[in-house]
Coordinates of C-alpha atoms in Angstrom, one line a residue:
M56 CA 76.2 158.9 129.8
K57 CA 73.2 156.7 129.1
N58 CA 70.9 155.1 131.7
H59 CA 70.0 151.6 130.6
A60 CA 66.4 151.7 131.9
T61 CA 63.8 149.8 130.0
L62 CA 60.0 149.9 130.0
E63 CA 58.0 147.3 131.9
L64 CA 57.3 144.4 129.6
P65 CA 53.9 142.8 129.7
T66 CA 53.5 139.0 129.4
R67 CA 52.3 137.4 126.2
R68 CA 48.9 136.8 127.9
D69 CA 48.7 140.5 128.8
A70 CA 49.2 141.4 125.2
V71 CA 46.5 139.1 124.1
K72 CA 44.1 140.4 126.8
S73 CA 44.7 143.9 125.7
G74 CA 43.5 143.1 122.2
L75 CA 46.7 144.2 120.4
S76 CA 47.0 143.1 116.8
L77 CA 50.2 141.1 116.5
S78 CA 49.3 139.1 113.5
A79 CA 51.5 141.0 111.0
A80 CA 54.6 140.5 113.2
L81 CA 53.8 136.8 113.8
L82 CA 53.7 136.1 110.1
V83 CA 57.3 137.3 109.5
G84 CA 59.7 134.5 109.1
P85 CA 63.2 133.8 107.6
D86 CA 61.8 133.7 104.0
V87 CA 60.4 137.2 104.4
I88 CA 63.6 138.5 105.9
A89 CA 65.6 137.0 102.9
G90 CA 63.2 138.8 100.5
L91 CA 63.6 142.1 102.4
E92 CA 67.4 141.7 102.3
A93 CA 67.4 141.1 98.6
S94 CA 65.2 144.1 97.9
Q95 CA 68.0 146.5 99.1
G96 CA 69.7 146.0 95.7
P97 CA 73.1 144.5 94.9
G98 CA 76.3 146.2 94.0
K99 CA 77.7 149.8 94.2
N100 CA 76.1 153.0 93.0
V101 CA 79.0 155.3 92.2
E102 CA 76.6 158.2 91.6
R103 CA 74.8 157.8 94.9
P104 CA 77.5 156.5 97.3
Y105 CA 75.7 157.5 100.5
L106 CA 72.4 155.9 99.5
D107 CA 74.4 152.8 98.6
V108 CA 76.0 152.7 102.1
A109 CA 72.6 153.2 103.7
R110 CA 71.4 150.2 101.8
Q111 CA 74.4 148.2 102.9
A112 CA 73.7 149.2 106.5
G113 CA 70.1 148.0 106.0
R114 CA 71.2 144.6 104.8
W115 CA 73.3 144.1 107.9
I116 CA 70.5 145.3 110.2
A117 CA 68.1 143.0 108.4
R118 CA 70.2 140.0 109.1
S119 CA 70.5 141.0 112.7
A120 CA 66.7 140.8 113.3
I121 CA 65.3 138.3 115.9
V122 CA 62.0 136.8 115.0
D123 CA 60.1 134.9 117.7
D124 CA 56.5 134.5 119.0
K125 CA 56.4 138.2 119.8
G126 CA 57.3 139.3 116.3
M127 CA 60.5 141.0 114.9
R128 CA 63.0 143.1 116.8
W129 CA 66.5 144.3 116.4
P130 CA 68.9 143.8 119.3
A131 CA 71.3 146.6 120.0
D132 CA 74.2 144.2 120.0
P133 CA 73.4 141.2 117.7
A134 CA 76.1 139.2 119.5
N135 CA 74.4 139.7 122.8
P136 CA 70.7 140.0 122.0
A137 CA 69.1 139.7 125.5
P138 CA 67.4 141.5 127.1
P139 CA 65.7 143.5 124.4
D140 CA 66.3 147.2 124.3
L141 CA 63.0 149.2 124.1
D142 CA 64.3 152.7 123.8
L143 CA 64.7 155.1 120.9
Y144 CA 68.4 155.6 121.8
N145 CA 69.6 152.1 121.5
G146 CA 66.9 149.6 120.7
T147 CA 64.3 148.5 118.2
P148 CA 62.3 151.8 118.3
G149 CA 65.4 153.6 116.9
V150 CA 65.9 151.2 114.0
I151 CA 62.4 152.0 112.7
P152 CA 63.1 155.6 111.7
F153 CA 65.9 154.4 109.5
W154 CA 63.5 152.1 107.6
L155 CA 61.0 155.0 107.3
E156 CA 63.6 157.3 105.8
L157 CA 64.8 154.6 103.4
H158 CA 61.3 154.0 102.2
A159 CA 60.8 157.8 101.7
A160 CA 64.1 158.1 99.8
T161 CA 63.6 155.1 97.6
G162 CA 60.0 154.1 97.6
D163 CA 61.0 150.6 98.6
A164 CA 57.9 148.9 100.0
H165 CA 60.1 146.3 101.8
A166 CA 61.7 149.0 103.9
R167 CA 58.2 150.2 104.9
E168 CA 57.3 146.6 105.8
Y169 CA 60.3 146.4 108.1
A170 CA 59.1 149.5 109.8
S171 CA 55.6 148.1 110.1
V172 CA 56.6 144.8 111.7
G173 CA 59.0 146.5 114.0
A174 CA 56.1 148.8 115.1
D175 CA 53.9 145.7 115.6
Y176 CA 56.6 144.4 118.0
L177 CA 56.4 147.6 119.9
L178 CA 52.6 147.3 120.2
G179 CA 53.1 144.0 122.0
T180 CA 55.5 145.6 124.5
L181 CA 53.6 148.7 125.6
P182 CA 53.1 148.8 129.3
T183 CA 49.7 147.7 130.6
G184 CA 49.8 150.0 133.6
K185 CA 51.2 153.2 134.7
T186 CA 54.8 153.8 133.6
S187 CA 57.5 155.9 135.2
S188 CA 59.6 156.0 132.0
A189 CA 58.3 158.7 129.7
G190 CA 61.5 160.0 128.2
L191 CA 62.2 160.8 124.6
Y192 CA 65.3 158.8 124.0
E193 CA 64.8 156.5 127.0
G194 CA 61.1 155.9 127.5
L195 CA 57.6 155.9 126.2
A196 CA 57.7 159.3 124.5
G197 CA 60.2 158.0 121.9
I198 CA 58.0 154.9 121.3
A199 CA 54.8 157.0 120.9
W200 CA 56.7 159.1 118.3
V201 CA 57.9 156.1 116.4
L202 CA 54.4 154.5 116.3
A203 CA 52.9 157.8 115.0
M204 CA 55.6 158.2 112.4
T205 CA 55.1 154.6 111.3
H206 CA 51.4 155.2 110.9
R207 CA 52.2 158.0 108.5
A208 CA 53.9 155.5 106.2
T209 CA 51.6 152.5 106.7
R210 CA 48.3 154.1 107.4
E211 CA 47.5 151.0 109.5
K212 CA 44.9 151.6 112.1
R213 CA 46.7 149.6 114.7
H214 CA 49.8 151.8 114.6
A215 CA 47.6 154.9 115.1
E216 CA 45.8 153.3 118.0
G217 CA 49.1 152.2 119.5
A218 CA 50.5 155.7 119.3
A219 CA 47.4 157.1 120.9
R220 CA 47.6 154.5 123.7
A221 CA 51.2 155.4 124.4
H222 CA 50.4 159.1 124.2
A223 CA 47.6 158.7 126.7
M224 CA 49.9 156.8 129.1
I225 CA 52.5 159.6 128.9
K226 CA 49.9 162.2 129.9
A227 CA 48.5 160.0 132.7
A228 CA 52.0 159.4 134.1
A229 CA 52.7 163.1 134.7
E230 CA 53.0 163.9 138.4
P231 CA 53.0 167.3 140.3
D232 CA 56.5 168.6 140.9
G233 CA 55.7 170.0 144.3
S234 CA 55.6 173.7 143.2
G235 CA 51.9 173.7 142.7
R236 CA 52.1 174.4 139.0
G237 CA 54.6 172.1 137.3
V238 CA 54.7 168.4 136.4
R239 CA 57.4 165.9 135.8
W240 CA 57.7 162.2 135.0
A241 CA 61.0 161.3 136.7
D242 CA 63.7 163.1 138.7
S243 CA 65.4 164.1 135.5
T244 CA 65.5 167.4 133.6
D245 CA 67.3 166.4 130.4
I246 CA 66.6 165.6 126.7
V247 CA 67.4 161.9 126.9
S248 CA 65.1 160.7 129.7
G249 CA 63.8 163.8 131.5
G250 CA 61.3 166.6 131.3
A251 CA 62.9 168.5 128.5
G252 CA 62.8 165.5 126.1
T253 CA 59.2 164.6 127.1
G254 CA 58.2 168.2 126.7
L255 CA 59.6 168.3 123.2
Y256 CA 57.6 165.2 122.3
L257 CA 54.5 166.9 123.7
L258 CA 55.1 170.0 121.5
W259 CA 55.5 167.7 118.5
A260 CA 52.2 165.9 119.5
Q261 CA 50.4 169.2 119.8
R262 CA 51.5 170.2 116.3
E263 CA 51.4 166.8 114.5
L264 CA 48.6 165.0 116.4
R265 CA 46.6 168.2 116.9
D266 CA 46.2 167.6 120.6
P267 CA 45.8 170.9 122.4
S268 CA 46.1 169.2 125.8
S269 CA 49.6 168.2 124.9
L270 CA 50.6 171.9 124.9
D271 CA 49.0 172.5 128.3
L272 CA 51.1 169.6 129.7
A273 CA 54.2 170.8 128.0
V274 CA 53.7 174.2 129.7
R275 CA 53.5 172.5 133.1
A276 CA 56.7 170.6 132.3
G277 CA 58.3 173.9 131.4
Q278 CA 57.1 175.4 134.7
A279 CA 58.7 172.6 136.6
L280 CA 62.0 173.1 134.8
V281 CA 62.0 176.8 135.5
V282 CA 61.6 176.0 139.2
A283 CA 64.4 173.4 139.0
A284 CA 67.0 175.9 137.6
E285 CA 70.1 176.7 139.6
P286 CA 71.3 180.4 139.5
V287 CA 74.9 180.8 138.4
G288 CA 76.2 184.4 138.1
D289 CA 73.6 186.2 136.0
G290 CA 72.5 183.0 134.3
L291 CA 70.8 179.7 135.0
R292 CA 71.9 176.1 134.7
W293 CA 70.3 172.7 134.9
K294 CA 71.8 169.5 136.2
V295 CA 70.5 166.1 135.2
N296 CA 68.8 165.7 138.5
A297 CA 69.1 166.6 142.1
T298 CA 71.2 163.5 143.0
I299 CA 73.9 163.9 140.4
E300 CA 76.5 166.5 141.5
R301 CA 78.4 166.5 138.2
N302 CA 77.3 169.2 135.8
Y303 CA 77.0 168.4 132.1
P304 CA 76.3 171.7 130.4
N305 CA 75.7 170.7 126.8
F306 CA 72.6 169.3 124.9
A307 CA 71.9 165.8 125.9
H308 CA 72.1 166.0 129.7
G309 CA 72.2 169.7 130.7
T310 CA 71.6 173.3 130.3
G311 CA 71.8 173.3 126.5
G312 CA 69.0 170.8 126.1
V313 CA 66.7 172.3 128.8
A314 CA 67.1 175.8 127.5
Y315 CA 66.4 174.5 124.0
F316 CA 63.1 173.0 125.1
L317 CA 62.2 176.2 127.0
A318 CA 62.9 178.4 124.0
T319 CA 60.8 176.0 121.8
L320 CA 58.0 176.2 124.4
H321 CA 58.1 180.0 124.2
Q322 CA 57.9 179.7 120.4
A323 CA 54.7 177.7 120.8
T324 CA 53.1 179.7 123.6
G325 CA 54.5 183.2 123.5
E326 CA 55.0 183.0 127.3
R327 CA 57.9 185.3 128.2
V328 CA 58.9 183.3 131.3
F329 CA 60.2 180.4 129.2
L330 CA 62.2 182.7 126.8
D331 CA 63.7 184.5 129.8
A332 CA 64.8 181.2 131.3
A333 CA 66.3 180.0 128.0
L334 CA 68.2 183.3 127.6
A335 CA 69.5 182.9 131.2
G336 CA 70.8 179.4 130.2
V337 CA 72.5 181.0 127.2
R338 CA 74.2 183.6 129.4
Y339 CA 75.6 180.8 131.6
L340 CA 76.8 178.8 128.5
N341 CA 78.4 181.9 126.9
A342 CA 80.3 182.5 130.2
I343 CA 81.9 179.1 130.2
A344 CA 82.5 178.7 126.5
T345 CA 86.1 178.3 125.3
S346 CA 87.5 179.9 122.1
T347 CA 89.3 177.9 119.4
P348 CA 92.1 179.2 117.2
N349 CA 90.0 180.3 114.2
G350 CA 87.2 182.1 116.1
G351 CA 85.3 179.0 117.1
R352 CA 83.6 178.5 120.4
M353 CA 82.7 175.3 122.3
V354 CA 81.6 174.2 125.8
F355 CA 83.5 171.7 128.0
H356 CA 82.2 168.2 128.7
S357 CA 81.5 168.4 132.4
E358 CA 82.6 169.6 135.8
P359 CA 84.3 169.2 138.1
G360 CA 87.4 167.7 136.5
N361 CA 86.6 167.7 132.8
E362 CA 86.8 171.5 132.0
K363 CA 89.5 170.8 129.5
L364 CA 87.7 167.9 127.8
F365 CA 85.7 168.8 124.7
Y366 CA 83.3 166.4 123.0
L367 CA 82.3 167.3 119.5
S368 CA 79.1 165.6 118.5
W369 CA 75.4 165.6 119.5
C370 CA 75.5 164.6 123.2
H371 CA 78.1 166.9 124.7
G372 CA 79.4 169.0 121.8
P373 CA 78.8 171.7 119.3
S374 CA 76.6 169.5 117.1
G375 CA 74.0 169.4 119.8
L376 CA 74.5 172.7 121.4
A377 CA 74.0 174.5 118.1
R378 CA 70.3 173.6 118.1
L379 CA 69.7 176.0 121.0
Y380 CA 71.4 178.9 119.3
H381 CA 69.7 178.1 115.9
R382 CA 66.3 178.1 117.6
L383 CA 66.9 181.4 119.4
G384 CA 68.1 183.0 116.3
A385 CA 64.9 182.0 114.6
I386 CA 62.7 183.2 117.5
T387 CA 64.4 186.5 118.2
G388 CA 65.9 187.5 114.9
D389 CA 69.1 188.3 116.8
K390 CA 72.0 187.5 114.4
S391 CA 74.4 187.0 117.3
Y392 CA 72.8 183.6 118.0
L393 CA 73.2 182.5 114.4
A394 CA 76.8 183.7 114.5
F395 CA 77.3 181.5 117.5
V396 CA 76.1 178.5 115.4
E397 CA 78.8 179.4 112.9
Q398 CA 81.4 179.5 115.8
L399 CA 80.3 176.1 117.0
A400 CA 80.8 174.7 113.5
T401 CA 84.2 176.4 113.3
A402 CA 85.2 174.8 116.6
T403 CA 84.3 171.4 115.2
V404 CA 86.6 171.9 112.2
D405 CA 89.3 173.5 114.4
M406 CA 89.4 170.4 116.6
K407 CA 90.3 168.4 113.4
V408 CA 87.2 166.3 113.1
P409 CA 87.1 163.5 111.9
E410 CA 90.6 162.8 113.3
R411 CA 90.7 161.2 116.7
S412 CA 91.0 163.4 119.9
P413 CA 90.3 162.9 123.6
G414 CA 86.7 164.0 123.0
F415 CA 86.3 162.4 119.6
W416 CA 87.4 158.8 119.9
N417 CA 86.8 155.6 117.9
N418 CA 83.1 156.3 117.5
I419 CA 81.0 156.9 114.4
S420 CA 77.6 157.3 116.1
Q421 CA 74.9 159.9 116.0
C422 CA 75.4 160.4 119.8
C423 CA 79.1 160.9 120.2
G424 CA 80.8 160.6 116.8
N425 CA 81.0 161.1 113.1
C426 CA 77.3 160.8 112.2
G427 CA 76.2 163.4 114.8
V428 CA 78.7 165.8 113.2
A429 CA 77.6 164.9 109.6
E430 CA 73.9 165.5 110.5
F431 CA 74.8 168.9 112.0
F432 CA 76.7 170.0 108.9
T433 CA 74.0 168.6 106.5
S434 CA 71.4 170.5 108.4
L435 CA 73.4 173.7 108.3
Y436 CA 73.7 173.3 104.5
L437 CA 69.9 172.8 104.2
A438 CA 69.3 175.9 106.4
R439 CA 71.9 178.2 104.9
H440 CA 72.7 176.8 101.4
D441 CA 76.4 177.2 102.0
K442 CA 78.3 174.5 100.2
R443 CA 81.2 174.6 102.7
Y444 CA 78.9 172.8 105.2
L445 CA 77.9 170.2 102.6
A446 CA 81.6 169.6 101.7
F447 CA 82.5 169.0 105.4
A448 CA 79.5 166.7 105.9
E449 CA 80.8 164.7 102.9
R450 CA 84.3 164.6 104.4
V451 CA 83.0 163.2 107.7
A452 CA 80.7 160.7 105.9
Q453 CA 83.6 159.4 103.8
D454 CA 85.6 158.8 106.9
T455 CA 82.6 157.0 108.3
I456 CA 82.4 154.8 105.3
A457 CA 86.1 154.1 105.4
R458 CA 85.8 152.9 108.9
G459 CA 83.0 150.5 108.2
T460 CA 83.4 146.7 108.1
V461 CA 82.0 144.8 105.1
D462 CA 79.9 141.9 106.2
G463 CA 78.8 139.9 103.2
D464 CA 76.7 142.3 101.1
G465 CA 76.1 144.5 104.1
M466 CA 78.1 146.9 106.3
K467 CA 78.5 147.4 110.0
W468 CA 80.6 149.7 112.2
V469 CA 82.7 148.2 115.1
Q470 CA 83.4 151.0 117.5
A471 CA 84.1 151.9 121.1
E472 CA 80.8 153.0 122.7
N473 CA 82.5 154.8 125.5
R474 CA 85.6 156.9 125.6
V475 CA 86.7 155.5 128.9
S476 CA 86.5 151.9 127.6
P477 CA 88.5 152.2 124.3
N478 CA 89.0 148.5 124.0
A479 CA 85.4 147.5 124.4
V480 CA 84.3 147.6 120.8
V481 CA 81.0 146.4 119.3
A482 CA 78.9 146.6 116.2
Q483 CA 75.4 147.9 117.1
T484 CA 72.2 148.2 115.1
G485 CA 70.5 151.2 116.8
L486 CA 69.9 154.9 116.2
M487 CA 72.3 156.7 118.5
R488 CA 75.0 154.1 118.7
G489 CA 74.8 152.0 115.6
A490 CA 74.1 151.2 111.9
A491 CA 70.6 152.7 111.9
G492 CA 72.0 156.1 112.9
V493 CA 74.7 155.8 110.2
G494 CA 72.1 154.9 107.6
L495 CA 69.9 157.8 108.6
A496 CA 72.8 160.3 108.4
M497 CA 73.8 158.9 104.9
L498 CA 70.2 159.1 103.7
H499 CA 69.9 162.7 104.9
L500 CA 73.2 163.6 103.1
D501 CA 72.1 161.9 99.9
G502 CA 68.9 163.9 100.1
A503 CA 70.8 167.2 100.5
L504 CA 72.9 166.3 97.4
H505 CA 69.8 165.4 95.3
G506 CA 67.2 167.9 96.4
R507 CA 65.2 165.7 98.8
K508 CA 64.2 167.0 102.2
P509 CA 64.4 164.6 105.2
A510 CA 61.3 162.6 105.9
V511 CA 62.3 161.7 109.5
L512 CA 63.4 164.4 111.9
L513 CA 63.3 163.7 115.6
P514 CA 61.3 166.0 117.9
D515 CA 64.6 167.7 119.2
N516 CA 65.7 168.7 115.7
P517 CA 65.1 172.5 114.9
F518 CA 66.4 172.4 111.3
G519 CA 63.3 171.0 109.6

């Protein structure tokens, strides 16, 4: 379930009037792209297969770039490049973290240059007025995070200034929720485009950008979400928004993600109201969880009608939901939450991942498929140092590699984006649906095998 909203694009004249520095992007041409492609290195590295696949993904992404008078961007679908996607989930912003991780893993200056020119393109697309789209995966929060992360690598002043501009616009766009205490940016509660995702970005900004006002605003976002909760039994649940009747209980669009943000907010503030709400969300989730044959647990996709359908990756499955229980275990010291993480991992194996099933179809992505699962098990290995997790992450990664399509000296993945449209297959570039997400998962797995910690972890990741 992804809403294809985009930020408002300024005109070229608006970008010039705003004083944005686009010179670096405008200097990028086909000769530079060719050089960047070549830098990824030829041939196979049998000792570092996952690094090799990440580089192959990079070569295909490199060839998919569009360069015009606005700079360089990566269309989600290179075969259908217009209009541009400007969200972390599916567009150019989500390709940049891959380049940043590749640079951190290899020291390749060309990968950093790709990140830099991609960030320059984002500078030219920042809204010039008030925005209503401030989400993490769909909206300005994701772009602000990408610009700040790019500045870490480039140390370019324009990237820091762009991140600061985007950050200021997010804060300015907050509106009272009607309760007298809370704020929201849109009629959405969730991680992808709603208050929970924006709140996680604000907590990241408070820590990493050392902006105390971000914490104050995150608290008000949390207050709005507490008010928006719907009592169920002795627990609470959150729907995507007031107009969507269907309930998606897992991480991306429902109770799992909102409760995760509220638990994280309690961790940052010590305010009990947020922990109590998160624990009430867990009581609801525990009540609807289903057991699997070997002691696993998982939560259905949605209701009404999909109570027997189980997704298995980040968006609606154990790989995302485990983040909530992992965080609560760290906050409370209660081992039952950490045991539930193990049960979620067991359920993933019980459901025969990476084989296909109704909830695990022809999809290798971070959102719904293989790479979300591989990231989960890689993270569990780094957190618990249990080689069973690493072995399973490798198993899923090897299946992902086997399902790739060689394209010259690069690699892409042709997949069905949606379960309900199995014959609509496409090779995409982006983070949550495409090759950048594959490359990032492969780099994280390579790092786990060779003692390198991830350089790029998104604001909703508790395992860093």
